[in-house]
JSON list of C-alpha atoms in Angstrom, two decimals:
[
{"chain": "A", "resi": 1, "resn": "MET", "atom": "CA", "xyz": [9.19, 16.50, -7.21]},
{"chain": "A", "resi": 2, "resn": "THR", "atom": "CA", "xyz": [6.87, 18.51, -9.09]},
{"chain": "A", "resi": 3, "resn": "THR", "atom": "CA", "xyz": [3.86, 16.95, -9.56]},
{"chain": "A", "resi": 4, "resn": "ASP", "atom": "CA", "xyz": [0.04, 18.38, -11.30]},
{"chain": "A", "resi": 5, "resn": "THR", "atom": "CA", "xyz": [-1.58, 16.72, -8.20]},
{"chain": "A", "resi": 6, "resn": "GLN", "atom": "CA", "xyz": [-1.05, 17.93, -4.23]},
{"chain": "A", "resi": 7, "resn": "PRO", "atom": "CA", "xyz": [1.91, 15.61, -2.69]},
{"chain": "A", "resi": 8, "resn": "THR", "atom": "CA", "xyz": [0.44, 12.38, -1.08]},
{"chain": "A", "resi": 9, "resn": "ALA", "atom": "CA", "xyz": [2.12, 9.61, 0.84]},
{"chain": "A", "resi": 10, "resn": "THR", "atom": "CA", "xyz": [3.56, 7.98, -2.98]},
{"chain": "A", "resi": 11, "resn": "GLN", "atom": "CA", "xyz": [4.70, 11.12, -4.46]},
{"chain": "A", "resi": 12, "resn": "ALA", "atom": "CA", "xyz": [5.99, 14.08, -2.87]},
{"chain": "A", "resi": 13, "resn": "THR", "atom": "CA", "xyz": [7.24, 17.84, -4.05]},
{"chain": "A", "resi": 14, "resn": "VAL", "atom": "CA", "xyz": [9.55, 19.87, -3.90]},
{"chain": "A", "resi": 15, "resn": "THR", "atom": "CA", "xyz": [10.95, 23.57, -4.85]},
{"chain": "A", "resi": 16, "resn": "GLY", "atom": "CA", "xyz": [13.86, 23.73, -6.72]},
{"chain": "A", "resi": 17, "resn": "PRO", "atom": "CA", "xyz": [17.59, 24.51, -5.99]},
{"chain": "A", "resi": 18, "resn": "SER", "atom": "CA", "xyz": [17.52, 28.36, -5.30]},
{"chain": "A", "resi": 19, "resn": "ASP", "atom": "CA", "xyz": [16.33, 27.58, -2.10]},
{"chain": "A", "resi": 20, "resn": "THR", "atom": "CA", "xyz": [19.05, 25.13, -0.80]},
{"chain": "A", "resi": 21, "resn": "PRO", "atom": "CA", "xyz": [22.99, 25.63, -0.01]},
{"chain": "A", "resi": 22, "resn": "PRO", "atom": "CA", "xyz": [25.10, 25.49, -3.14]},
{"chain": "A", "resi": 23, "resn": "ALA", "atom": "CA", "xyz": [27.06, 21.61, -2.28]},
{"chain": "A", "resi": 24, "resn": "ALA", "atom": "CA", "xyz": [23.30, 20.36, -3.02]},
{"chain": "A", "resi": 25, "resn": "LYS", "atom": "CA", "xyz": [22.51, 22.01, -5.77]},
{"chain": "A", "resi": 26, "resn": "ASP", "atom": "CA", "xyz": [24.49, 19.60, -8.40]},
{"chain": "A", "resi": 27, "resn": "ARG", "atom": "CA", "xyz": [21.58, 17.11, -8.15]},
{"chain": "A", "resi": 28, "resn": "TRP", "atom": "CA", "xyz": [18.04, 17.99, -7.57]},
{"chain": "A", "resi": 29, "resn": "PRO", "atom": "CA", "xyz": [16.00, 15.42, -6.99]},
{"chain": "A", "resi": 30, "resn": "VAL", "atom": "CA", "xyz": [12.40, 16.54, -9.55]},
{"chain": "A", "resi": 31, "resn": "GLU", "atom": "CA", "xyz": [10.00, 13.88, -8.66]},
{"chain": "A", "resi": 32, "resn": "LEU", "atom": "CA", "xyz": [9.75, 10.96, -5.93]},
{"chain": "A", "resi": 33, "resn": "ARG", "atom": "CA", "xyz": [7.40, 8.26, -6.41]},
{"chain": "A", "resi": 34, "resn": "LEU", "atom": "CA", "xyz": [6.36, 4.91, -5.33]},
{"chain": "A", "resi": 35, "resn": "LYS", "atom": "CA", "xyz": [5.71, 2.04, -7.67]},
{"chain": "A", "resi": 36, "resn": "GLU", "atom": "CA", "xyz": [5.18, -1.94, -7.96]},
{"chain": "A", "resi": 37, "resn": "GLY", "atom": "CA", "xyz": [3.44, -1.61, -4.56]},
{"chain": "A", "resi": 38, "resn": "ARG", "atom": "CA", "xyz": [5.42, 0.48, -2.25]},
{"chain": "A", "resi": 39, "resn": "ARG", "atom": "CA", "xyz": [7.89, -1.53, -2.64]},
{"chain": "A", "resi": 40, "resn": "THR", "atom": "CA", "xyz": [9.99, 0.14, -5.31]},
{"chain": "A", "resi": 41, "resn": "LEU", "atom": "CA", "xyz": [10.74, 4.39, -5.22]},
{"chain": "A", "resi": 42, "resn": "GLU", "atom": "CA", "xyz": [11.54, 5.84, -8.36]},
{"chain": "A", "resi": 43, "resn": "VAL", "atom": "CA", "xyz": [13.68, 8.72, -8.16]},
{"chain": "A", "resi": 44, "resn": "THR", "atom": "CA", "xyz": [14.50, 10.83, -10.83]},
{"chain": "A", "resi": 45, "resn": "PHE", "atom": "CA", "xyz": [16.83, 14.14, -10.80]},
{"chain": "A", "resi": 46, "resn": "ASP", "atom": "CA", "xyz": [17.65, 17.32, -12.78]},
{"chain": "A", "resi": 47, "resn": "ASP", "atom": "CA", "xyz": [20.62, 16.22, -14.73]},
{"chain": "A", "resi": 48, "resn": "GLY", "atom": "CA", "xyz": [18.00, 13.38, -15.61]},
{"chain": "A", "resi": 49, "resn": "LEU", "atom": "CA", "xyz": [19.60, 10.59, -13.43]},
{"chain": "A", "resi": 50, "resn": "LYS", "atom": "CA", "xyz": [16.48, 8.13, -13.16]},
{"chain": "A", "resi": 51, "resn": "GLY", "atom": "CA", "xyz": [16.85, 5.40, -10.63]},
{"chain": "A", "resi": 52, "resn": "ALA", "atom": "CA", "xyz": [14.22, 2.67, -9.45]},
{"chain": "A", "resi": 53, "resn": "LEU", "atom": "CA", "xyz": [15.46, 2.27, -5.94]},
{"chain": "A", "resi": 54, "resn": "PRO", "atom": "CA", "xyz": [14.12, -1.31, -4.08]},
{"chain": "A", "resi": 55, "resn": "ALA", "atom": "CA", "xyz": [12.59, -0.69, -0.75]},
{"chain": "A", "resi": 56, "resn": "GLU", "atom": "CA", "xyz": [14.84, -4.02, 0.76]},
{"chain": "A", "resi": 57, "resn": "LEU", "atom": "CA", "xyz": [17.65, -1.99, -0.03]},
{"chain": "A", "resi": 58, "resn": "LEU", "atom": "CA", "xyz": [16.48, 1.10, 0.32]},
{"chain": "A", "resi": 59, "resn": "ARG", "atom": "CA", "xyz": [15.71, -0.48, 4.14]},
{"chain": "A", "resi": 60, "resn": "VAL", "atom": "CA", "xyz": [19.05, -2.37, 4.72]},
{"chain": "A", "resi": 61, "resn": "TYR", "atom": "CA", "xyz": [21.39, -0.28, 3.69]},
{"chain": "A", "resi": 62, "resn": "SER", "atom": "CA", "xyz": [19.21, 3.45, 5.70]},
{"chain": "A", "resi": 63, "resn": "PRO", "atom": "CA", "xyz": [21.87, 5.85, 6.51]},
{"chain": "A", "resi": 64, "resn": "SER", "atom": "CA", "xyz": [19.62, 6.01, 10.26]},
{"chain": "A", "resi": 65, "resn": "ALA", "atom": "CA", "xyz": [22.52, 4.78, 13.59]},
{"chain": "A", "resi": 66, "resn": "GLU", "atom": "CA", "xyz": [19.98, 2.23, 14.07]},
{"chain": "A", "resi": 67, "resn": "VAL", "atom": "CA", "xyz": [21.74, 0.13, 10.60]},
{"chain": "A", "resi": 68, "resn": "GLN", "atom": "CA", "xyz": [25.17, 2.12, 9.89]},
{"chain": "A", "resi": 69, "resn": "GLY", "atom": "CA", "xyz": [25.99, 1.48, 13.39]},
{"chain": "A", "resi": 70, "resn": "HIS", "atom": "CA", "xyz": [26.31, 4.04, 16.36]},
{"chain": "A", "resi": 71, "resn": "GLY", "atom": "CA", "xyz": [28.73, 5.89, 16.62]},
{"chain": "A", "resi": 72, "resn": "SER", "atom": "CA", "xyz": [31.71, 3.17, 16.44]},
{"chain": "A", "resi": 73, "resn": "GLY", "atom": "CA", "xyz": [29.75, 0.32, 15.91]},
{"chain": "A", "resi": 74, "resn": "PRO", "atom": "CA", "xyz": [29.47, -2.60, 13.34]},
{"chain": "A", "resi": 75, "resn": "LYS", "atom": "CA", "xyz": [27.55, -1.74, 10.66]},
{"chain": "A", "resi": 76, "resn": "LEU", "atom": "CA", "xyz": [24.28, -3.98, 10.60]},
{"chain": "A", "resi": 77, "resn": "LEU", "atom": "CA", "xyz": [23.30, -6.66, 8.53]},
{"chain": "A", "resi": 78, "resn": "VAL", "atom": "CA", "xyz": [19.33, -6.33, 8.59]},
{"chain": "A", "resi": 79, "resn": "LEU", "atom": "CA", "xyz": [17.72, -9.51, 6.74]},
{"chain": "A", "resi": 80, "resn": "GLY", "atom": "CA", "xyz": [14.18, -10.37, 6.21]},
{"chain": "A", "resi": 81, "resn": "LYS", "atom": "CA", "xyz": [12.86, -7.07, 5.03]},
{"chain": "A", "resi": 82, "resn": "GLU", "atom": "CA", "xyz": [12.59, -9.05, 0.94]},
{"chain": "A", "resi": 83, "resn": "ALA", "atom": "CA", "xyz": [8.09, -7.64, 1.33]},
{"chain": "A", "resi": 84, "resn": "VAL", "atom": "CA", "xyz": [8.87, -4.12, 3.11]},
{"chain": "A", "resi": 85, "resn": "GLN", "atom": "CA", "xyz": [7.11, -1.73, 1.73]},
{"chain": "A", "resi": 86, "resn": "ILE", "atom": "CA", "xyz": [7.78, 2.11, 2.52]},
{"chain": "A", "resi": 87, "resn": "GLN", "atom": "CA", "xyz": [4.61, 3.82, 3.35]},
{"chain": "A", "resi": 88, "resn": "SER", "atom": "CA", "xyz": [5.22, 7.15, 3.37]},
{"chain": "A", "resi": 89, "resn": "ILE", "atom": "CA", "xyz": [7.85, 10.04, 2.24]},
{"chain": "A", "resi": 90, "resn": "ASP", "atom": "CA", "xyz": [8.13, 12.07, 4.68]},
{"chain": "A", "resi": 91, "resn": "ARG", "atom": "CA", "xyz": [10.49, 16.07, 3.54]},
{"chain": "A", "resi": 92, "resn": "VAL", "atom": "CA", "xyz": [12.99, 16.89, 5.55]},
{"chain": "A", "resi": 93, "resn": "GLY", "atom": "CA", "xyz": [13.83, 20.40, 5.16]},
{"chain": "A", "resi": 94, "resn": "THR", "atom": "CA", "xyz": [15.62, 21.05, 1.48]},
{"chain": "A", "resi": 95, "resn": "TYR", "atom": "CA", "xyz": [18.00, 18.28, 1.73]},
{"chain": "A", "resi": 96, "resn": "ALA", "atom": "CA", "xyz": [15.97, 14.80, 2.45]},
{"chain": "A", "resi": 97, "resn": "VAL", "atom": "CA", "xyz": [13.22, 13.13, 3.22]},
{"chain": "A", "resi": 98, "resn": "ARG", "atom": "CA", "xyz": [12.68, 10.75, 5.51]},
{"chain": "A", "resi": 99, "resn": "LEU", "atom": "CA", "xyz": [11.29, 7.18, 4.26]},
{"chain": "A", "resi": 100, "resn": "VAL", "atom": "CA", "xyz": [8.87, 5.65, 6.80]},
{"chain": "A", "resi": 101, "resn": "PHE", "atom": "CA", "xyz": [8.42, 1.45, 5.76]},
{"chain": "A", "resi": 102, "resn": "ASP", "atom": "CA", "xyz": [6.21, -0.98, 6.77]},
{"chain": "A", "resi": 103, "resn": "ASP", "atom": "CA", "xyz": [8.35, -2.97, 9.63]},
{"chain": "A", "resi": 104, "resn": "GLY", "atom": "CA", "xyz": [8.12, 0.61, 12.00]},
{"chain": "A", "resi": 105, "resn": "HIS", "atom": "CA", "xyz": [11.49, 1.85, 10.45]},
{"chain": "A", "resi": 106, "resn": "GLU", "atom": "CA", "xyz": [11.04, 5.56, 10.59]},
{"chain": "A", "resi": 107, "resn": "THR", "atom": "CA", "xyz": [14.54, 7.24, 11.45]},
{"chain": "A", "resi": 108, "resn": "GLY", "atom": "CA", "xyz": [16.74, 7.53, 8.10]},
{"chain": "A", "resi": 109, "resn": "PHE", "atom": "CA", "xyz": [17.09, 10.70, 6.24]},
{"chain": "A", "resi": 110, "resn": "TYR", "atom": "CA", "xyz": [17.70, 9.99, 3.12]},
{"chain": "A", "resi": 111, "resn": "THR", "atom": "CA", "xyz": [19.53, 12.81, 1.15]},
{"chain": "A", "resi": 112, "resn": "TRP", "atom": "CA", "xyz": [19.63, 13.74, -2.47]},
{"chain": "A", "resi": 113, "resn": "ALA", "atom": "CA", "xyz": [23.02, 13.27, -2.68]},
{"chain": "A", "resi": 114, "resn": "PHE", "atom": "CA", "xyz": [22.22, 9.33, -1.04]},
{"chain": "A", "resi": 115, "resn": "LEU", "atom": "CA", "xyz": [19.81, 8.64, -3.32]},
{"chain": "A", "resi": 116, "resn": "ALA", "atom": "CA", "xyz": [21.60, 9.64, -5.89]},
{"chain": "A", "resi": 117, "resn": "ASP", "atom": "CA", "xyz": [24.27, 8.06, -5.42]},
{"chain": "A", "resi": 118, "resn": "PHE", "atom": "CA", "xyz": [22.22, 4.90, -4.66]},
{"chain": "A", "resi": 119, "resn": "ALA", "atom": "CA", "xyz": [20.91, 5.29, -8.35]},
{"chain": "A", "resi": 120, "resn": "GLU", "atom": "CA", "xyz": [24.22, 5.26, -9.62]},
{"chain": "A", "resi": 121, "resn": "THR", "atom": "CA", "xyz": [25.20, 2.58, -7.74]},
{"chain": "A", "resi": 122, "resn": "VAL", "atom": "CA", "xyz": [22.12, -0.03, -7.21]},
{"chain": "A", "resi": 123, "resn": "ASP", "atom": "CA", "xyz": [23.13, -2.77, -8.73]},
{"chain": "A", "resi": 124, "resn": "ASP", "atom": "CA", "xyz": [26.57, -3.12, -6.82]},
{"chain": "A", "resi": 125, "resn": "LYS", "atom": "CA", "xyz": [24.39, -2.66, -3.45]},
{"chain": "A", "resi": 126, "resn": "ARG", "atom": "CA", "xyz": [21.98, -5.87, -4.84]},
{"chain": "A", "resi": 127, "resn": "ALA", "atom": "CA", "xyz": [25.00, -7.80, -5.47]},
{"chain": "A", "resi": 128, "resn": "GLU", "atom": "CA", "xyz": [26.56, -6.78, -2.42]},
{"chain": "A", "resi": 129, "resn": "TYR", "atom": "CA", "xyz": [23.80, -7.03, -0.45]},
{"chain": "A", "resi": 130, "resn": "THR", "atom": "CA", "xyz": [23.00, -10.78, -1.70]},
{"chain": "A", "resi": 131, "resn": "LYS", "atom": "CA", "xyz": [26.66, -11.67, -1.82]},
{"chain": "A", "resi": 132, "resn": "GLU", "atom": "CA", "xyz": [26.50, -10.69, 2.55]},
{"chain": "A", "resi": 133, "resn": "LYS", "atom": "CA", "xyz": [22.97, -12.57, 2.94]},
{"chain": "A", "resi": 134, "resn": "ALA", "atom": "CA", "xyz": [24.53, -15.69, 1.68]},
{"chain": "A", "resi": 135, "resn": "THR", "atom": "CA", "xyz": [27.30, -15.77, 3.64]},
{"chain": "A", "resi": 136, "resn": "ALA", "atom": "CA", "xyz": [25.19, -15.26, 7.04]}
]
């Protein structure tokens, strides 16, 4: 996530992969940027992978225990987040970011692997979530 300016709430900077464990070196983010009124997180990785990740989907698929289920608990279907915005992007060590949403949710750590997978499967996730909402 390199930029020419100091990081703000809409962008963040990450140093290169040399300070991260070997397993995380496969994909390294070079930029994270909030777009479309803070409703889309654009992510670019060093291998060219790019994704436009909707805040709504990032919120409802949050890797937090609250959403994914505590222990063996069931995954929570989160509804009513169509207008959710990302307030800030906070770096977590060298492996993740914490997204702070305007609905108060801030407990998920979005690892580089999670974000890369999300970028690759965002259309599938959107279709899955649309189907889950329709049957809720």
